[in-house]
């Protein structure tokens, strides 16, 4: 039956097929009003609002008392952005059809979208009393909590929805989203797994779970669910793109390439598969082997084949920029804006290109010109404020951002920029408050986490200390090692670097949302050099005569530091394009002095496990004993020395001395990039905590 086929297409959000089947259903039974509503909804979801409005007008002339057509008319009006008219329509629906809860839900939705959350709550409370047990009312109440960014309340309300109506897939999706915002991704993944048991026909649950598994670097599990998607929903490109991302995460680039080519042959009109294939040469796992030129070449072909696919144009601009082909990037951006003249994100990217080449004045002019056309575009307002701040016009930047939509911090980008403005003008009290607010609202946002890390370092360089985030200031001990969150576990550890690629443990901490300030977190050093530095209490670290600034090959690569006495080599994450060498050396010295004092304090307190990794061999007994003595000369801290091989195992060699093995590091001894090893490190660290005496674990 056409109507059944249409509903199946709606379930998988295939709106073109839904429109096709609802059109057939209208011809099959002209006296049934439901196909009119279904076709109008499909047109709305496809963005064809004028066609939907025309169809509804025809439908209402035939069926003037059909509530479904009135409801769709209100939804269409709201989707078109006329919230006032939508509010009037919902009120009219409540009067015409007083026994329909949808009118109350629609009114509450308009209020929520207009930012009137309290009023929406009142409408919903009254509706819940009048229409008990209606799922739509409970769902809208959960969405109001999300609009407030009260993620705890949102998670609770969505959990209540799925408990009462276990077949509603949206409840699992949105509860998982709320849990992710609360930095509880593992619980979110479990909720999605439960959702697949109760609402398995909703393909979105499988896709969301697989993508979350990618974020958690659980590659094999993601591969398994991607195979399920390909088997049950072969028309979805996600089964191919997710599997390719998982294979790339395992450093199986050739397998990812083959799978994407297979997907492109099976779904030749799916641009997302072509985009994934084009971006494979710059997969994260490739690190310094990324081929931006090859990616740009492939992306040009994707934009030729799919000229209306905006993500490919955006990716091409980025690839050209990363390959230092700035003129070509500008030209690609100009072509994209000509093809998509009303896209504010492209206008913002065009302006940002000028800022990235160091021309803040031109960036400001471009942002202002774009804002003249799109005065309410949040991305442009934020971009202009950022450009003004980079140009030293801090007061103007504050004024611009204060007038932006979502100035209360509903946007992560807004919160990040708001905090950066205070950081750039060195107002550390205000910066601390803004970063803390941003981190509370968006605990999982990697840009905010990294921005806070850089702000804390910048403050340290001028003798000011921004407060540590709670998880890093007071590592939790209440939960046992098996039940503690990844953040709680890894906050108990401090990196002492390693060789080669001594920054791996620092990246593991970053992967779970931690950004501790550590002297050796981004350093490489041989065991004998580390022992000598510990024995000398890192004497001279950060002194100008002992610190060498290593210049990169280009202005867009970072400076590095080398300590002449101890041979420590350290990342700075700052480029010559941002600061000239003389000022950089002065800043770096102040930073290293601060981090030295901080590490010595942690060593003296002795309440952390200090991690050192060696990717090529096991340390000798003499090396282990020397490092252990050096640690214990400071305090009661524990040393964990890690090598590859043998799975995640920890052996206690002496009080305060642990030897660990790990299945693999992110980079092999031969220098092959194997992909993040976060799950292996987390398992190893949980086992190390079990080795600690008393309540330390």
XYZ file of C-alpha atoms in Angstrom:
697
model
C 0.000 0.000 0.000
C 1.379 3.482 -0.836
C 0.556 4.891 2.605
C 2.505 2.116 4.358
C 5.466 2.659 2.043
C 5.307 6.401 2.721
C 5.380 5.886 6.494
C 8.344 3.538 6.147
C 10.181 6.207 4.145
C 9.368 8.775 6.840
C 10.789 6.435 9.479
C 14.149 6.394 7.696
C 13.832 10.112 6.847
C 13.890 9.501 3.106
C 11.670 12.441 2.271
C 11.899 12.123 -1.509
C 10.559 8.593 -1.324
C 7.960 9.658 1.226
C 6.740 12.379 -1.143
C 6.600 9.883 -4.003
C 4.535 7.383 -2.002
C 2.197 9.991 -0.465
C 1.526 11.350 -3.961
C 0.624 7.833 -5.069
C -1.576 7.437 -1.985
C -3.522 10.598 -2.905
C -4.272 9.107 -6.304
C -5.139 5.742 -4.729
C -7.695 7.208 -2.297
C -8.656 10.835 -3.119
C -11.088 10.940 -0.161
C -8.374 10.338 2.431
C -6.893 13.589 3.841
C -3.819 11.880 5.330
C -1.815 11.747 2.073
C -2.287 15.507 1.710
C -0.747 16.092 5.095
C 2.009 13.522 4.501
C 2.991 15.012 1.147
C 3.004 18.528 2.622
C 5.254 17.379 5.472
C 7.639 15.727 3.023
C 7.809 18.934 1.000
C 8.484 20.887 4.194
C 11.296 18.544 5.175
C 12.763 18.926 1.682
C 12.740 22.703 2.071
C 10.078 23.205 -0.619
C 7.924 25.456 1.516
C 6.014 27.197 -1.291
C 4.956 23.879 -2.788
C 3.927 22.621 0.650
C 1.856 25.766 1.298
C 0.108 25.417 -2.064
C -0.694 21.767 -1.377
C -2.068 22.574 2.091
C -4.253 25.314 0.644
C -5.734 22.792 -1.787
C -6.118 20.215 0.977
C -7.894 22.584 3.365
C -10.298 23.630 0.616
C -11.274 19.951 0.308
C -11.052 19.062 4.013
C -11.617 22.314 5.981
C -12.144 20.509 9.300
C -9.224 18.130 9.014
C -7.057 18.763 12.084
C -3.962 17.180 10.552
C -3.871 19.711 7.741
C -4.190 22.586 10.223
C -1.367 21.137 12.280
C 0.909 20.813 9.261
C 0.061 24.379 8.234
C 1.218 25.618 11.627
C 4.413 23.552 11.484
C 5.139 24.851 7.988
C 4.631 28.449 9.068
C 6.949 27.918 12.015
C 9.583 26.262 9.831
C 9.450 29.285 7.527
C 10.532 31.509 10.416
C 7.272 33.429 10.930
C 7.025 32.631 14.627
C 4.375 35.252 15.382
C 2.051 33.880 12.704
C 2.821 30.341 13.858
C 1.852 31.303 17.396
C -1.451 32.675 16.100
C -2.118 29.468 14.161
C -1.440 27.305 17.207
C -3.818 29.430 19.233
C -6.456 29.035 16.516
C -5.903 25.269 16.514
C -6.438 25.174 20.282
C -9.753 26.952 19.779
C -10.919 24.873 16.804
C -9.776 21.547 18.228
C -9.750 21.932 22.031
C -9.374 18.218 22.624
C -6.133 17.990 20.662
C -2.954 18.181 22.753
C -0.954 19.091 19.630
C -2.161 22.691 19.794
C -0.729 23.093 23.277
C 2.515 21.409 22.282
C 2.811 23.649 19.237
C 2.262 26.779 21.328
C 4.954 25.645 23.755
C 7.322 24.937 20.865
C 6.916 28.469 19.508
C 7.578 29.905 22.962
C 10.676 27.730 23.320
C 12.040 28.814 19.960
C 11.373 32.445 20.887
C 13.465 31.992 24.053
C 10.478 32.081 26.426
C 11.258 28.861 28.278
C 9.317 29.771 31.436
C 6.154 30.478 29.447
C 6.620 27.224 27.542
C 6.905 25.314 30.825
C 3.617 26.827 32.011
C 1.777 25.804 28.835
C 3.176 22.287 29.080
C 2.342 21.932 32.770
C -1.264 22.861 32.042
C -1.357 20.502 29.067
C 0.080 17.620 31.088
C -2.680 18.055 33.647
C -5.355 18.083 30.958
C -3.873 15.367 28.733
C -2.046 12.893 30.985
C 0.068 10.269 29.305
C 0.663 12.157 26.032
C 4.161 11.553 24.708
C 4.379 14.795 22.715
C 3.953 16.859 25.894
C 6.745 15.022 27.699
C 8.970 15.271 24.637
C 8.502 19.021 24.342
C 9.219 19.422 28.068
C 12.532 17.632 27.520
C 13.317 19.938 24.612
C 12.628 22.979 26.799
C 15.238 21.672 29.247
C 17.663 21.332 26.344
C 16.911 24.888 25.239
C 17.883 26.047 28.734
C 21.077 23.965 28.363
C 20.090 22.264 31.606
C 21.569 18.995 30.437
C 21.000 17.143 33.681
C 17.269 17.945 33.630
C 17.135 17.176 29.908
C 18.696 13.745 30.455
C 16.233 13.040 33.255
C 13.233 14.069 31.147
C 14.339 12.102 28.103
C 14.908 9.068 30.325
C 11.323 9.422 31.547
C 10.099 9.593 27.941
C 11.879 6.405 26.921
C 10.727 4.619 30.089
C 7.083 5.467 29.345
C 7.312 5.031 25.570
C 10.252 2.681 24.862
C 9.550 2.613 21.138
C 10.337 6.321 20.594
C 13.831 6.402 19.126
C 14.163 10.168 19.535
C 14.204 9.785 23.320
C 17.321 7.596 23.231
C 19.033 9.924 20.763
C 18.385 13.042 22.785
C 19.198 11.484 26.163
C 22.498 10.355 24.684
C 23.141 13.893 23.447
C 22.466 15.297 26.914
C 24.789 12.732 28.518
C 27.524 13.663 26.057
C 27.115 17.302 27.040
C 27.560 16.169 30.653
C 30.862 14.488 29.675
C 29.351 11.013 30.111
C 29.918 9.524 26.642
C 30.132 5.911 27.792
C 26.682 6.127 29.390
C 25.416 7.793 26.221
C 26.672 4.878 24.139
C 24.925 2.410 26.454
C 21.626 4.310 26.104
C 21.893 4.133 22.329
C 22.558 0.393 22.564
C 19.392 -0.018 24.662
C 17.498 2.099 22.138
C 18.484 -0.234 19.341
C 16.880 -3.086 21.284
C 13.572 -1.249 21.768
C 13.401 0.941 18.656
C 15.704 -0.923 16.318
C 13.816 0.169 13.248
C 15.093 3.714 13.741
C 18.301 3.778 11.726
C 19.390 6.968 13.491
C 20.125 4.994 16.656
C 22.608 2.713 14.905
C 24.238 5.654 13.146
C 24.496 7.688 16.364
C 25.928 4.763 18.329
C 28.501 4.019 15.648
C 29.567 7.663 15.472
C 29.879 7.840 19.247
C 32.021 4.705 19.196
C 34.259 6.496 16.694
C 34.602 9.390 19.150
C 35.538 6.879 21.853
C 38.113 5.245 19.522
C 36.349 1.891 19.867
C 37.091 1.087 16.268
C 36.127 -2.579 16.079
C 32.725 -1.987 17.661
C 32.092 0.898 15.273
C 33.007 -1.376 12.378
C 30.511 -3.969 13.584
C 27.607 -1.509 13.758
C 28.582 -0.001 10.404
C 28.251 -3.487 8.910
C 24.762 -3.725 10.427
C 23.857 -0.378 8.842
C 25.062 -1.541 5.424
C 23.081 -4.751 5.778
C 19.774 -3.320 7.055
C 19.843 0.138 5.471
C 21.926 -0.274 2.294
C 20.683 3.052 0.921
C 22.391 4.973 3.755
C 25.932 6.226 3.068
C 26.720 6.136 6.799
C 27.481 2.429 6.755
C 30.371 3.113 4.391
C 31.628 6.415 5.826
C 31.577 5.225 9.442
C 33.350 1.977 8.588
C 35.989 3.889 6.628
C 36.548 6.247 9.555
C 36.976 3.263 11.891
C 39.416 1.594 9.521
C 41.372 4.835 9.230
C 41.413 5.076 13.016
C 43.075 1.649 13.059
C 45.583 2.954 10.483
C 44.084 0.654 7.836
C 44.026 3.358 5.184
C 44.090 0.994 2.213
C 41.088 -0.924 3.579
C 39.232 2.344 4.164
C 39.980 3.409 0.599
C 38.690 0.121 -0.801
C 35.502 0.281 1.253
C 34.744 3.845 0.189
C 35.314 2.984 -3.462
C 32.923 0.086 -3.054
C 30.395 2.455 -1.449
C 30.844 5.002 -4.244
C 30.101 2.313 -6.801
C 27.021 1.159 -4.881
C 25.729 4.701 -4.168
C 27.229 6.821 -6.957
C 24.962 9.800 -6.280
C 25.914 10.094 -2.599
C 28.352 13.006 -2.294
C 29.247 12.243 1.330
C 31.008 9.049 0.233
C 32.944 10.938 -2.430
C 33.867 13.540 0.184
C 35.116 10.915 2.630
C 37.236 9.336 -0.094
C 38.685 12.717 -1.042
C 39.640 13.468 2.558
C 41.276 10.104 3.225
C 44.809 11.403 2.375
C 44.547 13.767 5.366
C 43.078 11.336 7.895
C 44.037 12.191 11.472
C 46.014 8.991 11.858
C 48.473 10.087 9.139
C 49.839 12.977 11.230
C 52.918 14.354 9.438
C 52.208 12.165 6.399
C 49.033 14.030 5.474
C 48.931 14.893 1.784
C 46.951 18.113 1.518
C 47.804 18.527 -2.157
C 46.301 15.147 -3.019
C 43.237 15.925 -0.900
C 42.786 19.250 -2.702
C 43.022 17.516 -6.068
C 40.369 14.975 -5.091
C 38.131 17.639 -3.591
C 38.224 19.636 -6.820
C 36.813 16.596 -8.583
C 34.087 16.197 -5.941
C 33.037 19.832 -6.353
C 32.955 19.317 -10.119
C 30.711 16.260 -9.820
C 28.523 17.705 -7.076
C 28.560 21.499 -7.546
C 25.648 21.966 -5.102
C 27.319 20.005 -2.299
C 28.546 22.744 -0.002
C 30.642 20.603 2.434
C 32.976 19.633 -0.439
C 33.537 23.281 -1.336
C 34.271 24.101 2.292
C 36.697 21.179 2.558
C 38.464 22.290 -0.630
C 39.013 25.777 0.794
C 40.508 24.229 3.919
C 42.767 21.832 2.006
C 44.126 24.608 -0.201
C 44.781 26.735 2.852
C 46.559 23.910 4.678
C 48.744 23.293 1.632
C 49.773 26.992 1.703
C 47.988 27.731 -1.601
C 46.360 30.842 -0.218
C 45.497 32.491 -3.525
C 43.772 29.315 -4.686
C 41.917 29.088 -1.379
C 40.672 32.650 -1.849
C 39.570 31.828 -5.407
C 37.767 28.680 -4.262
C 35.998 30.671 -1.562
C 34.935 33.301 -4.095
C 33.496 30.606 -6.388
C 31.681 29.010 -3.493
C 30.124 32.319 -2.441
C 28.973 32.910 -6.007
C 27.271 29.504 -5.969
C 25.857 29.947 -2.447
C 25.381 33.713 -2.042
C 23.126 33.395 1.011
C 25.356 31.067 3.034
C 26.654 32.974 6.055
C 29.196 30.269 6.943
C 30.923 30.804 3.599
C 30.947 34.565 4.138
C 32.570 33.972 7.521
C 35.157 31.612 5.971
C 35.985 34.216 3.322
C 36.696 36.782 6.026
C 38.629 34.297 8.144
C 40.985 33.572 5.246
C 42.210 37.153 5.459
C 42.686 36.816 9.204
C 44.612 33.571 8.823
C 47.110 35.214 6.513
C 47.637 37.924 9.146
C 45.561 40.710 7.581
C 43.167 41.513 10.431
C 42.209 44.812 8.818
C 40.956 43.099 5.670
C 39.231 40.445 7.781
C 37.374 43.154 9.673
C 36.272 44.794 6.428
C 35.015 41.473 5.063
C 33.096 40.653 8.235
C 31.515 44.111 8.278
C 30.467 43.808 4.636
C 28.924 40.398 5.296
C 27.113 41.668 8.381
C 25.608 44.469 6.332
C 23.855 41.710 4.338
C 23.202 39.309 7.216
C 22.922 41.457 10.371
C 21.603 38.674 12.587
C 24.111 35.958 11.592
C 25.760 34.816 14.817
C 28.847 33.356 13.085
C 29.579 36.720 11.470
C 29.089 38.657 14.697
C 31.449 36.310 16.518
C 33.960 36.434 13.665
C 33.984 40.233 13.631
C 34.523 40.352 17.399
C 37.400 37.898 17.099
C 39.007 39.867 14.246
C 38.686 43.159 16.146
C 40.284 41.564 19.204
C 43.179 40.164 17.149
C 43.654 43.685 15.753
C 43.958 45.067 19.298
C 40.532 46.758 19.246
C 39.356 45.022 22.402
C 36.664 47.463 23.502
C 34.983 47.331 20.093
C 35.163 43.554 20.140
C 33.436 43.402 23.527
C 30.689 45.726 22.301
C 30.087 43.701 19.147
C 29.926 40.391 20.979
C 27.694 41.734 23.732
C 25.008 42.503 21.135
C 25.192 39.066 19.493
C 22.294 36.624 19.567
C 22.797 33.945 22.230
C 24.928 36.357 24.267
C 24.003 34.279 27.309
C 26.367 31.587 26.063
C 24.011 29.184 24.292
C 26.583 28.883 21.511
C 29.874 27.117 22.223
C 31.633 29.349 19.692
C 30.192 32.411 21.414
C 31.360 31.205 24.834
C 34.830 30.449 23.455
C 35.223 33.874 21.848
C 33.820 35.647 24.921
C 36.521 33.995 27.040
C 39.249 34.656 24.469
C 38.508 38.405 24.472
C 39.304 38.643 28.168
C 42.387 36.463 27.694
C 43.790 38.631 24.882
C 43.454 41.808 26.892
C 45.044 40.015 29.904
C 42.099 40.576 32.223
C 42.795 37.384 34.091
C 40.059 37.654 36.718
C 37.419 38.054 34.027
C 39.097 35.434 31.839
C 38.991 32.902 34.665
C 35.274 33.506 35.176
C 34.479 33.285 31.462
C 36.513 30.138 30.850
C 34.930 28.482 33.885
C 31.447 29.351 32.577
C 32.300 28.061 29.098
C 33.685 24.804 30.471
C 30.601 24.271 32.648
C 28.252 24.763 29.699
C 30.262 22.791 27.173
C 32.431 20.249 29.030
C 32.925 18.134 25.902
C 33.838 20.944 23.508
C 37.439 20.314 22.449
C 37.982 23.909 21.266
C 36.977 25.300 24.661
C 39.173 22.749 26.415
C 42.166 23.649 24.231
C 41.438 27.374 24.552
C 41.379 27.116 28.329
C 44.697 25.256 28.212
C 46.332 28.026 26.165
C 44.806 30.735 28.375
C 46.199 29.099 31.511
C 49.638 28.963 29.910
C 49.420 32.607 28.783
C 48.438 33.690 32.279
C 51.323 31.708 33.750
C 53.765 33.525 31.473
C 52.942 36.819 33.198
C 52.920 35.392 36.708
C 49.169 34.817 37.051
C 47.565 31.474 37.780
C 44.103 30.704 36.445
C 42.227 28.137 38.553
C 42.565 24.528 37.494
C 39.400 22.851 36.211
C 37.821 20.840 39.066
C 38.798 17.409 37.725
C 42.450 18.492 37.480
C 42.582 20.485 40.713
C 41.181 17.717 42.896
C 41.597 14.303 41.269
C 38.673 12.220 42.451
C 39.339 9.249 44.709
C 35.843 8.420 45.906
C 35.082 6.113 42.993
C 37.074 2.939 42.554
C 39.300 2.479 39.511
C 36.682 0.279 37.822
C 33.767 2.717 38.237
C 35.519 6.086 37.974
C 35.061 8.071 34.778
C 37.944 8.328 32.297
C 38.551 11.905 33.456
C 38.656 10.846 37.104
C 41.114 8.066 36.299
C 43.542 9.988 34.115
C 43.527 13.090 36.334
C 45.434 10.983 38.881
C 48.411 10.728 36.534
C 51.112 13.192 35.499
C 53.161 12.680 32.359
C 56.956 12.624 32.517
C 57.177 12.369 28.733
C 59.106 9.561 27.106
C 60.886 8.507 23.973
C 60.153 8.552 21.170
C 56.963 10.648 20.874
C 56.836 11.625 24.517
C 53.594 13.581 24.143
C 51.370 10.511 23.699
C 50.028 10.412 27.253
C 49.226 14.112 27.026
C 47.115 13.378 23.950
C 45.342 10.574 25.812
C 44.385 13.037 28.554
C 43.185 15.486 25.916
C 41.045 12.762 24.329
C 38.997 12.453 27.545
C 38.692 16.209 28.055
C 41.617 16.856 30.411
C 44.207 19.577 29.786
C 46.616 19.548 32.756
C 49.525 21.978 32.682
C 52.603 19.794 32.799
C 56.263 20.581 32.259
C 56.876 17.264 30.502
C 53.413 16.606 29.083
C 54.515 17.660 25.588
C 58.192 16.676 25.914
C 60.459 13.932 24.720
C 63.444 12.773 26.766
C 65.686 9.758 27.276
C 65.505 7.988 30.663
C 68.990 9.097 31.721
C 68.153 12.738 30.925
C 64.902 12.534 32.890
C 66.704 11.005 35.869
C 69.327 13.753 35.810
C 66.633 16.451 35.656
C 64.737 14.912 38.566
C 67.894 14.609 40.646
C 68.708 18.276 40.025
C 65.103 19.411 40.679
C 65.025 20.609 37.053
C 67.493 23.339 37.911
C 67.800 26.028 35.239
C 64.687 25.001 33.312
C 63.265 28.151 31.749
C 66.423 30.222 32.182
C 67.277 32.018 28.899
C 70.853 30.773 28.774
C 69.660 27.168 29.153
C 66.710 27.402 26.701
C 67.021 27.114 22.945
C 64.161 28.194 20.682
C 63.971 25.969 17.598
C 62.563 27.716 14.527
C 60.195 25.723 12.276
C 60.525 25.338 8.537
C 57.510 27.575 7.862
C 55.592 30.296 9.669
C 52.585 28.002 10.084
C 54.461 25.290 11.986
C 55.119 25.574 15.694
C 58.215 26.642 17.561
C 59.840 24.006 19.758
C 62.046 24.342 22.822
C 65.167 22.431 23.777
C 66.726 22.525 27.206
C 70.496 22.601 26.680
C 71.334 20.937 29.989
C 68.860 18.059 30.139
C 68.085 17.615 26.446
C 64.330 17.975 26.909
C 62.541 18.889 23.673
C 59.080 20.446 24.030
C 56.160 21.511 21.838
C 54.914 25.107 22.209
C 51.789 25.124 19.959
C 52.689 28.683 18.885
C 53.815 29.621 15.371
C 56.002 32.428 13.980
C 52.848 33.752 12.313
C 51.529 34.502 15.808
C 54.637 35.934 17.475
C 58.216 36.817 16.497
C 61.121 34.805 17.870
C 62.465 37.282 20.454
C 59.139 37.674 22.197
C 58.481 33.960 21.901
C 61.686 33.034 23.711
C 60.864 35.397 26.571
C 57.347 33.963 26.841
C 58.586 30.393 26.631
C 61.079 30.919 29.429
C 58.424 32.331 31.751
C 56.128 29.430 30.845
C 58.800 26.798 31.547
C 59.678 28.368 34.879
C 56.049 28.259 35.953
C 55.639 24.641 34.815
C 58.847 23.672 36.639
C 57.490 25.079 39.908
C 54.208 23.288 39.328
C 55.830 19.901 38.664
C 58.094 20.225 41.698
C 55.052 20.940 43.857
C 53.313 17.833 42.519
C 56.422 15.727 43.098
C 56.729 17.014 46.653
C 53.021 16.376 47.374
C 53.449 12.810 46.109
C 49.754 12.084 45.473
C 49.968 11.280 41.757
C 51.267 8.509 39.562
C 54.049 9.811 37.296
C 54.078 8.132 33.887
C 57.094 7.579 31.662
C 56.862 5.624 28.390
C 59.548 4.040 26.253
C 58.322 2.809 22.879
C 61.432 0.842 21.842
C 62.546 -1.237 24.797
C 62.130 -2.115 28.448
C 64.205 -0.018 30.839
C 67.074 -1.768 32.576
C 66.881 -2.488 36.288
C 69.467 0.244 36.899
C 67.435 2.799 34.916
C 64.248 1.897 36.795
C 65.943 2.142 40.172
C 67.541 5.484 39.359
C 64.240 7.016 38.223
C 62.453 5.546 41.250
C 65.022 6.980 43.673
C 64.785 10.356 41.972
C 60.976 10.407 42.299
C 61.075 9.287 45.937
C 63.677 11.910 46.791
C 60.910 14.477 46.222
C 57.957 12.778 47.938
C 55.776 9.695 48.109
C 54.755 9.691 44.462
C 54.505 6.547 42.377
C 56.419 5.958 39.136
C 54.780 3.986 36.323
C 57.100 3.039 33.458
C 55.303 1.721 30.371
C 56.502 -0.262 27.365
C 54.649 -1.902 24.488
C 53.807 -5.600 24.357
C 51.921 -8.156 26.406
C 48.580 -6.447 26.809
C 47.556 -4.086 29.591
C 49.407 -5.384 32.644
C 50.911 -3.695 35.715
C 53.506 -5.219 38.025
C 54.603 -3.684 41.311
C 58.389 -3.899 41.519
C 58.738 -1.985 44.766
C 56.686 0.434 46.864
C 56.031 3.358 44.560
C 57.449 1.624 41.455
C 55.171 0.083 38.820
C 56.144 -1.494 35.506
C 53.410 -1.588 32.900
C 52.901 -3.077 29.480
C 50.376 -1.898 26.898
C 49.053 -3.660 23.813
C 50.342 -0.873 21.616
C 51.204 2.799 21.552
C 49.706 5.253 19.067
C 52.975 5.139 17.119
C 55.048 1.993 16.753
C 58.745 1.731 17.509
C 59.363 1.937 13.766
C 57.401 5.182 13.519
C 54.173 3.784 12.001
C 51.051 5.654 13.068
C 48.666 3.054 14.475
C 45.897 5.378 15.637
C 44.986 6.591 19.139
C 45.499 4.055 21.905
C 43.199 5.758 24.415
C 41.233 2.617 25.435
C 44.490 0.732 26.060
C 45.901 3.549 28.186
C 42.683 3.827 30.164
C 42.654 0.092 30.922
C 46.313 0.255 31.950
C 45.755 3.241 34.247
C 42.800 1.578 35.947
C 45.052 -1.409 36.702
C 47.769 0.899 38.013
C 45.316 2.553 40.406
C 44.377 -0.869 41.757
C 48.011 -1.322 42.780
C 47.921 1.708 45.076
C 47.427 1.035 48.774
C 44.452 2.158 50.870
C 41.980 4.729 49.664
C 44.280 6.117 46.933
C 42.571 3.863 44.447
